[in-house]
């Protein structure tokens, strides 16, 4: 399983947890983890790769 696929699967699990109406502290933790996943996904997108210096 690729890194992107793993991140997307984790994101889906976290979103499902959010739908189950978690407590305030758990909600904050889930939202923090989702933000980290979004950042990682954006960095892994092909268009966001740092240009190579030649």
Tab-separated table of C-alpha atoms in Angstrom:
chain	number	residue	atom	x	y	z
A	1	UNK	CA	0.000	0.000	0.000
A	2	UNK	CA	1.417	3.373	-0.964
A	3	UNK	CA	1.949	6.221	1.462
A	4	UNK	CA	-0.888	8.205	-0.111
A	5	UNK	CA	-3.249	5.233	0.172
A	6	UNK	CA	-2.313	4.765	3.838
A	7	UNK	CA	-2.909	8.440	4.565
A	8	UNK	CA	-6.271	8.380	2.798
A	9	UNK	CA	-7.336	5.262	4.700
A	10	UNK	CA	-6.355	6.871	7.992
A	11	UNK	CA	-8.226	10.028	7.024
A	12	UNK	CA	-11.371	7.985	6.333
A	13	UNK	CA	-11.132	6.282	9.743
A	14	UNK	CA	-10.699	9.627	11.498
A	15	UNK	CA	-13.649	11.149	9.641
A	16	UNK	CA	-15.768	8.173	10.703
A	17	UNK	CA	-14.715	8.807	14.308
A	18	UNK	CA	-15.803	12.437	13.976
A	19	UNK	CA	-19.239	11.302	12.824
A	20	UNK	CA	-19.630	9.238	16.000
A	21	UNK	CA	-19.874	12.463	18.050
A	22	UNK	CA	-16.669	12.264	20.129
A	23	UNK	CA	-16.027	14.361	23.222
A	24	UNK	CA	-14.398	17.781	22.938
A	25	UNK	CA	-10.864	16.572	23.685
A	26	UNK	CA	-11.110	13.640	21.286
A	27	UNK	CA	-12.572	15.915	18.593
A	28	UNK	CA	-9.623	18.300	18.941
A	29	UNK	CA	-7.152	15.425	18.630
A	30	UNK	CA	-8.925	14.029	15.563
A	31	UNK	CA	-8.979	17.463	13.918
A	32	UNK	CA	-5.255	17.905	14.667
A	33	UNK	CA	-4.478	14.531	13.094
A	34	UNK	CA	-6.618	15.344	10.057
A	35	UNK	CA	-4.708	18.600	9.590
A	36	UNK	CA	-1.422	16.674	9.689
A	37	UNK	CA	-2.720	14.224	7.106
A	38	UNK	CA	-3.863	17.049	4.840
A	39	UNK	CA	-0.416	18.642	5.086
A	40	UNK	CA	1.299	15.361	4.285
A	41	UNK	CA	-0.988	14.745	1.321
A	42	UNK	CA	-0.377	18.227	-0.052
A	43	UNK	CA	3.380	17.695	0.206
A	44	UNK	CA	3.117	14.363	-1.606
A	45	UNK	CA	1.184	15.764	-4.575
A	46	UNK	CA	3.351	15.701	-7.705
A	47	UNK	CA	2.910	19.426	-8.397
A	48	UNK	CA	4.273	20.365	-4.970
A	49	UNK	CA	7.663	18.727	-5.296
A	50	UNK	CA	10.596	21.062	-4.805
A	51	UNK	CA	12.355	21.836	-8.081
A	52	UNK	CA	15.627	20.026	-8.522
A	53	UNK	CA	18.715	22.146	-8.863
A	54	UNK	CA	20.777	21.315	-11.904
